Short mmCIF file of C-alpha atoms in Angstrom, two decimals:
data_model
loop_
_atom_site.label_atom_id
_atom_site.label_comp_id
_atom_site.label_asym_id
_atom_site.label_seq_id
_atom_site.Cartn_x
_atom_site.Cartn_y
_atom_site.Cartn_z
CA UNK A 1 140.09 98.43 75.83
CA UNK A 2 137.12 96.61 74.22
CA UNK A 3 137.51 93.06 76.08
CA UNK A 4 134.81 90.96 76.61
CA UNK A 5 134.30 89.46 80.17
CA UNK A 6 132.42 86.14 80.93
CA UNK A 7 131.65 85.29 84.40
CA UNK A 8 129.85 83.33 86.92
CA UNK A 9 129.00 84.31 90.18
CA UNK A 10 130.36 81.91 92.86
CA UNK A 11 128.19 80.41 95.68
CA UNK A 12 124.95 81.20 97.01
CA UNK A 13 124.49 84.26 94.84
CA UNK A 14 122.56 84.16 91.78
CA UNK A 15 124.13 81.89 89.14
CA UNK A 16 123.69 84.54 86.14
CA UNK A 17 126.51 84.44 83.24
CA UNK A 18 126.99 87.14 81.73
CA UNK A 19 128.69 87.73 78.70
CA UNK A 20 128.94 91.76 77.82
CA UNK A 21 131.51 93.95 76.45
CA UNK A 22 133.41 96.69 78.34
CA UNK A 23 132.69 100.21 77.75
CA UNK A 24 135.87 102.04 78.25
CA UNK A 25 134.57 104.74 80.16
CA UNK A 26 135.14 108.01 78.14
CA UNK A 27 138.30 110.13 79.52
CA UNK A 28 136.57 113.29 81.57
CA UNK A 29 133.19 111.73 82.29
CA UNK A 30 134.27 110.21 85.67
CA UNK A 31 135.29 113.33 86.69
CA UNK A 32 131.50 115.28 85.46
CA UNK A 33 129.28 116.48 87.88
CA UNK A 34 125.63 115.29 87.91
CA UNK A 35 124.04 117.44 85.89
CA UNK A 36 126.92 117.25 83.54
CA UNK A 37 126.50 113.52 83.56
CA UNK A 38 123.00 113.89 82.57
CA UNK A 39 123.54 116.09 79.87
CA UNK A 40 125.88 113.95 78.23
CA UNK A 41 123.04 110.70 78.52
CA UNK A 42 120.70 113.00 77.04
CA UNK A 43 123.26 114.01 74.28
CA UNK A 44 123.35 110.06 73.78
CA UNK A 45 126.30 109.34 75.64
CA UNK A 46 125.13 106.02 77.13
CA UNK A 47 128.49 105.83 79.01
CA UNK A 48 127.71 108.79 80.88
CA UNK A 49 124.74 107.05 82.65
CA UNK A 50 127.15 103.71 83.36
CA UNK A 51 129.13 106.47 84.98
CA UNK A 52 125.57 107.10 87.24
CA UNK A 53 125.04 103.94 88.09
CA UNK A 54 128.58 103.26 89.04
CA UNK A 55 128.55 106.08 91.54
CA UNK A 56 125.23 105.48 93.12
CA UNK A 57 124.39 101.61 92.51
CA UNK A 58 125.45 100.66 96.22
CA UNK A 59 123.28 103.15 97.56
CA UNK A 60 120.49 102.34 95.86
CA UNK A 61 120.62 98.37 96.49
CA UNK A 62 121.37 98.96 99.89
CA UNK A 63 117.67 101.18 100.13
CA UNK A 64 116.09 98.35 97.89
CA UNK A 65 117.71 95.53 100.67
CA UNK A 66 116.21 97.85 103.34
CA UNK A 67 113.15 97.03 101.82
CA UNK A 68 113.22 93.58 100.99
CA UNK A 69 115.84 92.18 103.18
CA UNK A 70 116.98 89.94 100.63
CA UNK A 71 119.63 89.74 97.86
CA UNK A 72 117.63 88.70 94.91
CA UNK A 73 114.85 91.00 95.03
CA UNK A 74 117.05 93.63 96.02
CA UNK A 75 119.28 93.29 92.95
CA UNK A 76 116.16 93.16 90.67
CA UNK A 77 114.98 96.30 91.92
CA UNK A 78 117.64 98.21 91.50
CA UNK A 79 118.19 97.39 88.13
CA UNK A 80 114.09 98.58 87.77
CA UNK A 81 115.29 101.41 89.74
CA UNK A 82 118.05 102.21 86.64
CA UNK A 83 115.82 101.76 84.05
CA UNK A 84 113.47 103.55 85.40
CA UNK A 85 115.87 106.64 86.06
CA UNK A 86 116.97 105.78 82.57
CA UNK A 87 113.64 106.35 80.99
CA UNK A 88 112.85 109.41 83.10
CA UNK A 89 116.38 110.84 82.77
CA UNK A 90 114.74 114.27 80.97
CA UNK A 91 112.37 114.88 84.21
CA UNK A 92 115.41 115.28 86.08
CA UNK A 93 115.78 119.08 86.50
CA UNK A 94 118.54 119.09 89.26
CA UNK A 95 116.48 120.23 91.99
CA UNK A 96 117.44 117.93 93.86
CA UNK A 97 120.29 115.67 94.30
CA UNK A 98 120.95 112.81 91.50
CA UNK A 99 120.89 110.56 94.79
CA UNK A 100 117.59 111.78 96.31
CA UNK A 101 116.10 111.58 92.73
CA UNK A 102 116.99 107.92 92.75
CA UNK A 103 115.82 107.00 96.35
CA UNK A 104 112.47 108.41 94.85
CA UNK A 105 112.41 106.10 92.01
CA UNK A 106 113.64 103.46 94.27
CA UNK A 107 111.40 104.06 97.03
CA UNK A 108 108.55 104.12 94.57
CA UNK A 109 109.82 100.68 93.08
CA UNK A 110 109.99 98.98 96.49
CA UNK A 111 106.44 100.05 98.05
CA UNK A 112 105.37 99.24 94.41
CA UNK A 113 106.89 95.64 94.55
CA UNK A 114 105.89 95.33 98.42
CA UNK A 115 102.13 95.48 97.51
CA UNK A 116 102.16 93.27 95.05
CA UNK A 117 104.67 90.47 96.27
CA UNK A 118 105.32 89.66 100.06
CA UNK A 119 109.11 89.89 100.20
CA UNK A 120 111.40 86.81 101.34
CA UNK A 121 114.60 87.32 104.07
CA UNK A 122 117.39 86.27 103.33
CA UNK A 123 118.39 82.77 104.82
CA UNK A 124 122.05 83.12 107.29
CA UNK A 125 123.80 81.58 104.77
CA UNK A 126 122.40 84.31 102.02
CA UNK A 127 125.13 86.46 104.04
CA UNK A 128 127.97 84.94 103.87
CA UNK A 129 129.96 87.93 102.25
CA UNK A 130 129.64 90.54 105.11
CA UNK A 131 133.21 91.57 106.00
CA UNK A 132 134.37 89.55 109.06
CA UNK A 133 137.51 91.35 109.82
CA UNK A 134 138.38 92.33 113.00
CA UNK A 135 135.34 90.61 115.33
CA UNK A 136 134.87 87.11 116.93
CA UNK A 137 133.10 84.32 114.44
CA UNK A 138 130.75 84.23 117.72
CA UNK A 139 130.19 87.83 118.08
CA UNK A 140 129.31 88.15 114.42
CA UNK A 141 127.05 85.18 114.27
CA UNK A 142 124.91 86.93 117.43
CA UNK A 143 125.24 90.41 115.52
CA UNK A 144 123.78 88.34 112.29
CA UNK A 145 121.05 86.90 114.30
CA UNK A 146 120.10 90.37 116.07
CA UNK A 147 120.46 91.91 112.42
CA UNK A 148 117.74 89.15 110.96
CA UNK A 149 115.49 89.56 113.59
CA UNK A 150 115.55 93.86 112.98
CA UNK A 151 115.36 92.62 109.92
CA UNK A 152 112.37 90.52 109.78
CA UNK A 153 110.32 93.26 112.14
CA UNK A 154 111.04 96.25 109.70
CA UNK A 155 109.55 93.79 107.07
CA UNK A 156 106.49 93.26 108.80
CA UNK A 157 105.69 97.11 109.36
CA UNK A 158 103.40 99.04 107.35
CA UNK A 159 104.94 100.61 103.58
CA UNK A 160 105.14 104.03 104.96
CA UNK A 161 106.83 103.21 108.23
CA UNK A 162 109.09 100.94 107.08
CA UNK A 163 109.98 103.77 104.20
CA UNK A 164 110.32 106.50 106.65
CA UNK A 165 112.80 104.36 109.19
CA UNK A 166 114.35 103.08 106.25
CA UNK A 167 115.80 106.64 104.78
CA UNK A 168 115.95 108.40 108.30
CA UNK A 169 117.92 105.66 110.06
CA UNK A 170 119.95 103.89 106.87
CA UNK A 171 120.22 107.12 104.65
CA UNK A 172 120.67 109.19 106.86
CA UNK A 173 117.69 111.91 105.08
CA UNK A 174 116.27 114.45 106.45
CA UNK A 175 113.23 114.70 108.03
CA UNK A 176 112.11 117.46 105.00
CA UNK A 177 114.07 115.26 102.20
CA UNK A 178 112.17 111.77 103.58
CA UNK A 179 108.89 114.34 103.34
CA UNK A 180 110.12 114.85 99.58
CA UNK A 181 110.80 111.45 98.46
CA UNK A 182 107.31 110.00 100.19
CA UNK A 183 105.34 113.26 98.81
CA UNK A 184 104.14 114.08 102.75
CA UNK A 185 104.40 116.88 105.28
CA UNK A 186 107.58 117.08 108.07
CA UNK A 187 104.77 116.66 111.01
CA UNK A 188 103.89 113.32 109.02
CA UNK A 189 107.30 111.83 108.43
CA UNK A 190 108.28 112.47 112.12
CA UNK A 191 104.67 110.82 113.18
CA UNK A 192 105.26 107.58 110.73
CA UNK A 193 108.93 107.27 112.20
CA UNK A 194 107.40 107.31 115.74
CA UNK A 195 104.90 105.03 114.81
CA UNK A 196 107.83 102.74 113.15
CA UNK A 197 109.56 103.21 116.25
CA UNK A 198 107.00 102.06 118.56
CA UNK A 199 105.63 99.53 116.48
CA UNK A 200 109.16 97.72 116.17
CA UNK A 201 109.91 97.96 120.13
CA UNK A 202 106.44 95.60 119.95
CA UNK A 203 107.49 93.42 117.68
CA UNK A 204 111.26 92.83 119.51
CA UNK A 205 110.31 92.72 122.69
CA UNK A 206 113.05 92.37 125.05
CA UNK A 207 114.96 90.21 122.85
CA UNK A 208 117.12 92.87 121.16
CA UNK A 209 116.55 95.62 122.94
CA UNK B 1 99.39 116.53 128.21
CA UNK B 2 102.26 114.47 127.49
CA UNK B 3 104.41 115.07 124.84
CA UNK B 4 103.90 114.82 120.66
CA UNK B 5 105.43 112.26 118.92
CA UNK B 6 106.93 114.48 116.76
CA UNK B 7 108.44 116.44 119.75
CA UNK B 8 109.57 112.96 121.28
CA UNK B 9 111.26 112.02 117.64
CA UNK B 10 112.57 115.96 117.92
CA UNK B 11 114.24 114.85 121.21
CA UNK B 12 115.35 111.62 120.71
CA UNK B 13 117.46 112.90 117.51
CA UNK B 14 118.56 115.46 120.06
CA UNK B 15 117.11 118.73 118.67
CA UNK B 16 113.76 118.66 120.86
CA UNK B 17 112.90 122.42 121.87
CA UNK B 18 113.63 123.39 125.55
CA UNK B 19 110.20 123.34 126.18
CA UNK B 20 109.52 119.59 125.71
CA UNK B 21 112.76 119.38 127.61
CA UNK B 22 111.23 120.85 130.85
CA UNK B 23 108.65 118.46 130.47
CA UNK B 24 110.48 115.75 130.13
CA UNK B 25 112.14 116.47 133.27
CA UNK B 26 108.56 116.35 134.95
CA UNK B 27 106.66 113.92 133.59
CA UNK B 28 108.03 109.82 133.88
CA UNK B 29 105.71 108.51 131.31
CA UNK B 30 107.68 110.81 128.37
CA UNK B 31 110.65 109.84 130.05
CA UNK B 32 109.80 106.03 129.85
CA UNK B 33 109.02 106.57 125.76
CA UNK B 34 111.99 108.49 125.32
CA UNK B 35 113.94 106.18 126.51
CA UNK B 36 112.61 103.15 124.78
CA UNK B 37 112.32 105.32 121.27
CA UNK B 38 116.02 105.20 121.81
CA UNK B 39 117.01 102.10 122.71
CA UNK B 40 115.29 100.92 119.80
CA UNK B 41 116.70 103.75 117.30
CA UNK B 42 120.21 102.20 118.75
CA UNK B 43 119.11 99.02 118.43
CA UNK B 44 117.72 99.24 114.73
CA UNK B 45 120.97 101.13 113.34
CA UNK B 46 123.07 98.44 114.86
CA UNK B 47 122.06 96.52 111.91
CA UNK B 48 123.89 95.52 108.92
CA UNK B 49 123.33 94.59 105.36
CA UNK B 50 125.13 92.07 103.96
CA UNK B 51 127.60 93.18 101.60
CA UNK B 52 127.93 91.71 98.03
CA UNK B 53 130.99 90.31 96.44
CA UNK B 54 132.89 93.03 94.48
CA UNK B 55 132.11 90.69 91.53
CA UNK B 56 128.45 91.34 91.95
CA UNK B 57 128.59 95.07 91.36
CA UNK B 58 130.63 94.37 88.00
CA UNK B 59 127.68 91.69 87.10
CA UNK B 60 125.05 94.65 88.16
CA UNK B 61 126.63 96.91 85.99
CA UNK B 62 126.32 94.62 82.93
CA UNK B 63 123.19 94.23 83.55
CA UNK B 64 121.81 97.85 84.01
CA UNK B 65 123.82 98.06 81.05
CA UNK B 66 122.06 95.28 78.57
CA UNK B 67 118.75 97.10 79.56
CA UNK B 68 119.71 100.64 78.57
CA UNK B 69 121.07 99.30 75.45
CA UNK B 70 118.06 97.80 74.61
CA UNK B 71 115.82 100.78 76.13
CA UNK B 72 117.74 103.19 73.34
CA UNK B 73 117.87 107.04 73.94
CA UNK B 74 115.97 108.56 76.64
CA UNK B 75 112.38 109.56 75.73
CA UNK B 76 111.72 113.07 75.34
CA UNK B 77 109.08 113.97 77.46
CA UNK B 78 106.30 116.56 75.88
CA UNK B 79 105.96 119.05 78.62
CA UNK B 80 109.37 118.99 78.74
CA UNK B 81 110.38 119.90 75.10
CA UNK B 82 110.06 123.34 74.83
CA UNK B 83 110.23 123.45 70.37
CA UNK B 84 106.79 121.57 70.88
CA UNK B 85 105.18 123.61 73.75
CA UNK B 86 105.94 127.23 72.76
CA UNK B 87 105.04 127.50 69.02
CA UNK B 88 101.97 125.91 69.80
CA UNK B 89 100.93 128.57 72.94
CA UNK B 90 102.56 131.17 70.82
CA UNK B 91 99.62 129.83 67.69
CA UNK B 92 97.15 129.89 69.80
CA UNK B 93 97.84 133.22 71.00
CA UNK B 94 98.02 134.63 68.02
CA UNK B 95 95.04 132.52 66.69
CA UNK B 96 92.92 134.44 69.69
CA UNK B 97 94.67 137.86 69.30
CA UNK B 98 93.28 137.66 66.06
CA UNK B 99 89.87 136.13 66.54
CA UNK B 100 89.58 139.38 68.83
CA UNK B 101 90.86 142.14 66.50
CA UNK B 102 88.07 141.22 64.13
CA UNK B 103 85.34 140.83 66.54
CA UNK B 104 86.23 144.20 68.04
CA UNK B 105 86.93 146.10 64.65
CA UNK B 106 82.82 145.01 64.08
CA UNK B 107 82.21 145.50 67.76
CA UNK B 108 81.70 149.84 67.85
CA UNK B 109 78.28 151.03 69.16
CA UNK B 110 75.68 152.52 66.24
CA UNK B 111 77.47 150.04 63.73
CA UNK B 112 74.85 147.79 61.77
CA UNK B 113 74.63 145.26 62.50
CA UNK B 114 77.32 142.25 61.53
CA UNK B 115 76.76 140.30 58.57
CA UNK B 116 76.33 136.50 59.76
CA UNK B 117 78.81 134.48 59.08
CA UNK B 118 78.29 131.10 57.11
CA UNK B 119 78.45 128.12 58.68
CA UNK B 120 79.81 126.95 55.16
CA UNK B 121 83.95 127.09 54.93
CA UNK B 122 84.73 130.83 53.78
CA UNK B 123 88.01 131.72 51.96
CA UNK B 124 89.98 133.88 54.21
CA UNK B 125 91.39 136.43 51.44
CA UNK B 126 86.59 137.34 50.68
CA UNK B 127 86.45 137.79 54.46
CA UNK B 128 88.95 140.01 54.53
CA UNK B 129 88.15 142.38 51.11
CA UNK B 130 84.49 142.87 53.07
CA UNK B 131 85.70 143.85 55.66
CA UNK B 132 87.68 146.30 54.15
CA UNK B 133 85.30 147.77 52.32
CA UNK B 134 83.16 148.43 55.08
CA UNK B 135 83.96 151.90 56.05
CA UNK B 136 83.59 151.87 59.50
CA UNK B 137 86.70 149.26 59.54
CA UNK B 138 88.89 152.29 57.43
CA UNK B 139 91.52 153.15 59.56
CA UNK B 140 91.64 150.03 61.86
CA UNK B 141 95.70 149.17 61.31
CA UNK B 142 95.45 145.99 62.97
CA UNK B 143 93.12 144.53 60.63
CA UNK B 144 94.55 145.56 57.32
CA UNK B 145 97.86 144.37 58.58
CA UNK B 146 95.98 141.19 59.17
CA UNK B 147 94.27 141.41 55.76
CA UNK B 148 97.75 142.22 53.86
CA UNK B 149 99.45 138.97 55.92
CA UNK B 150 96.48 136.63 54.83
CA UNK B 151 95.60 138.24 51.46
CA UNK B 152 97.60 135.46 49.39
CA UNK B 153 96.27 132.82 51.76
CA UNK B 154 93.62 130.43 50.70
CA UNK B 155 90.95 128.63 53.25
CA UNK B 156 93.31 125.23 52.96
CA UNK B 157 96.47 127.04 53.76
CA UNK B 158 95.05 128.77 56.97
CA UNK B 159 93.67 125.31 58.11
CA UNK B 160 96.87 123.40 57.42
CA UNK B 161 98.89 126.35 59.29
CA UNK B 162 96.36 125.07 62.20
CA UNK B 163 94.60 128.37 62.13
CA UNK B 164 91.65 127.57 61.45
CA UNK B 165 92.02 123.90 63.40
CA UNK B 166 88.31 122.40 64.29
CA UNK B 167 87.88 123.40 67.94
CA UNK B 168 89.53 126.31 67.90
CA UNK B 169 89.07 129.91 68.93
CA UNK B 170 89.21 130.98 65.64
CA UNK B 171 87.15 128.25 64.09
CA UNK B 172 84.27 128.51 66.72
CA UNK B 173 84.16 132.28 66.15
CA UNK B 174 84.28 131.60 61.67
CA UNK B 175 81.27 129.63 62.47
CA UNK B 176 78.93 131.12 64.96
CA UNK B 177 75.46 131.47 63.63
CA UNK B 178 74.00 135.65 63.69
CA UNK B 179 72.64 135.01 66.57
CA UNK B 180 75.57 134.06 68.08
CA UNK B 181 77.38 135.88 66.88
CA UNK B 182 75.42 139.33 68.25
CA UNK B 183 75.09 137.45 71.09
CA UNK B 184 79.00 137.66 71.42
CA UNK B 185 79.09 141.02 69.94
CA UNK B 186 77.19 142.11 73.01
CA UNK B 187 78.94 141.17 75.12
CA UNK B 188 82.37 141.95 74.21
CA UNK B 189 80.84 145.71 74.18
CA UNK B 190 79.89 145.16 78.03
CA UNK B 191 83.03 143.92 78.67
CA UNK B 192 85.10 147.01 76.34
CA UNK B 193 82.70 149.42 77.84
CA UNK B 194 83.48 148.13 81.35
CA UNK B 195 87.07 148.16 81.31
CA UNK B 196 86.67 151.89 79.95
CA UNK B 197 88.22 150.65 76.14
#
């Protein structure tokens, strides 16, 4: 199927059109492994790699909105992030996971971006497409308001703090995989999370906690 | 001596060793920290982020796309590419193999000494025929293989072919002066003579 789609994203999100054609994905690539998937990029199979960023693209905003805490930088930096994994795609020898490769590149990208551009949160109405099912419009408008104020204290903590909480608590990495991705020892990611830790606790007070 | 914060993280992710765990149980200041490293670990994860429209990931996707499209293929990196990195170690090998055959079919004890070589370009295929004729290199099969190989070969061939390539082994050791080059010459016989060759 070789439609073309033209869009226009509704409301407070960026107003980008965007006219591009489908790629059919090819039949068999969805179901390639990574390094399969890789092979076939490198082979020139530029569906292959839309096939890569369909499978990891949430995860790799969602680091990048760690980071930032808001939607348009976010988006920008993943799409670096792609590129960027794009470009690189023949450094990647499988050693680790396609997905820890990427929160490199991404966690690169973001302390990159944070030291040269102090990031803006979002504003409460940025966020009006978190699922609302099944709580209160009260209790979710307190949970938002707790959320922005985490939020707005990760932001302020130093880059390798705010990295380290970032993939331990979010991603759910391991202390030896975070020690991977930031290029430091286990004693050192487990002292910057500590140090994260303590330094947030500070900066909430007793308002959250 | 209260406890590490790595073996406070180590127990608030519940896999602290059972020593920090007996001193936990003494000490009220770890027990205070521990406490508060957890209600803020519970109170950080309790956040959310904001979910984009299913329409978003379809616009991301376009995007990514546009950019690889206009990136083209992905660039082959050089220490990566294996046609590019092993002929040229495998050249420069044989480029040193070589410079050391000859320097060690000259290099016997009670030989005369070497002939200097020019600092002028030499074709290969003269080189060789002296060397040949001296009679102390009769015999040597290493360097009339090397003679036969490189007989046809003229001085532009051999430094197109890179053999010869300005700052190489083989070109530094073409054009020492005779000083240098006993210089060399002496010392390759400590180091033979050493290593009991």
């Amino acid at each position: 199927m070789a439609s073309s789609l033209t869009w226009t994203l509704p409301g407070t999100w960026p107003l980008r059109t965007v006219t591009q054609p489908m790629r059919p994905v090819e039949p068999g690539l969805a179901d390639l492994d990574e390094r399969a998937l890789v092979e076939a990029c490198l082979r020139g199979q530029s569906a292959a790699f839309d096939v890569i960023v369909e499978r990891h693209r949430r995860s790799v905003y969602l680091l990048c909105y760690r980071f930032v805490s808001n939607h348009e930088d976010a988006s920008d930096l993943s799409q670096d992030v792609f590129l960027r994994a794009y470009r690189g795609l023949r450094s990647f020898r499988g050693q680790s996971s396609l997905a820890t490769w990427l929160y490199r590149i991404g966690v690169n990208v973001c302390l990159n971006r944070l030291s040269a551009k102090k990031p803006l949160s979002e504003s409460i109405a940025d966020r009006q497409f978190v699922d609302e099912t099944a709580e209160s419009a009260t209790d979710r408008l307190l949970k938002d308001e707790r959320g922005a104020r985490v939020r707005a204290a990760i932001a302020q903590l130093p880059r390798k703090q705010r990295a380290t909480l970032v993939l331990r608590m979010y991603h759910e990495m391991s202390h030896q995989e975070i020690a991977d991705v930031l290029g430091s020892s286990v004693g050192a990611v487990k002292a910057n999370f500590f140090h994260a830790l303590s330094n947030l606790k500070k900066m909430l007070g007793g308002e959250v906690l | 001596m209260h406890l590490r914060p790595d073996e406070l993280i180590d127990l608030a992710e519940g896999t602290g060793a059972e020593l920090s765990a007996t001193h936990l149980a003494e000490c009220a200041v770890c027990r205070l920290h521990l406490a508060e490293l957890k209600a803020t670990i519970s109170a950080a994860a309790d956040v959310d982020v904001p979910e984009p429209s299913p329409l978003f990931w379809d616009h991301f996707s376009a995007r990514v796309r546009q950019a690889v499209d206009a990136e083209g293929a992905p660039r082959r990196s050089f220490w990566t590419w294996p046609s590019v990195v092993i002929p040229a170690i495998s050249i420069a090998t044989a480029v040193l193999a070589v410079a050391v055959t000859l320097t060690r079919g000259r290099a016997e004890p009670g030989i005369a000494p070497l002939p200097s070589v020019a600092p002028a370009p030499v074709a290969l295929p003269v080189a060789s025929v002296d060397l040949l004729a001296d009679p102390q290199s009769a015999g040597d099969t290493a360097l009339t293989l090397v003679a036969e190989l490189s007989s046809d070969m003229d001085f532009e061939t051999a430094r197109e072919a890179g053999l010869a390539a300005r700052g190489s082994a083989e070109h530094a050791v073409t054009h020492l002066a005779g000083s240098e080059l006993r210089e060399l010459q002496r010392l390759l016989q400590e180091e033979l003579a050493r290593s009991g060759a």
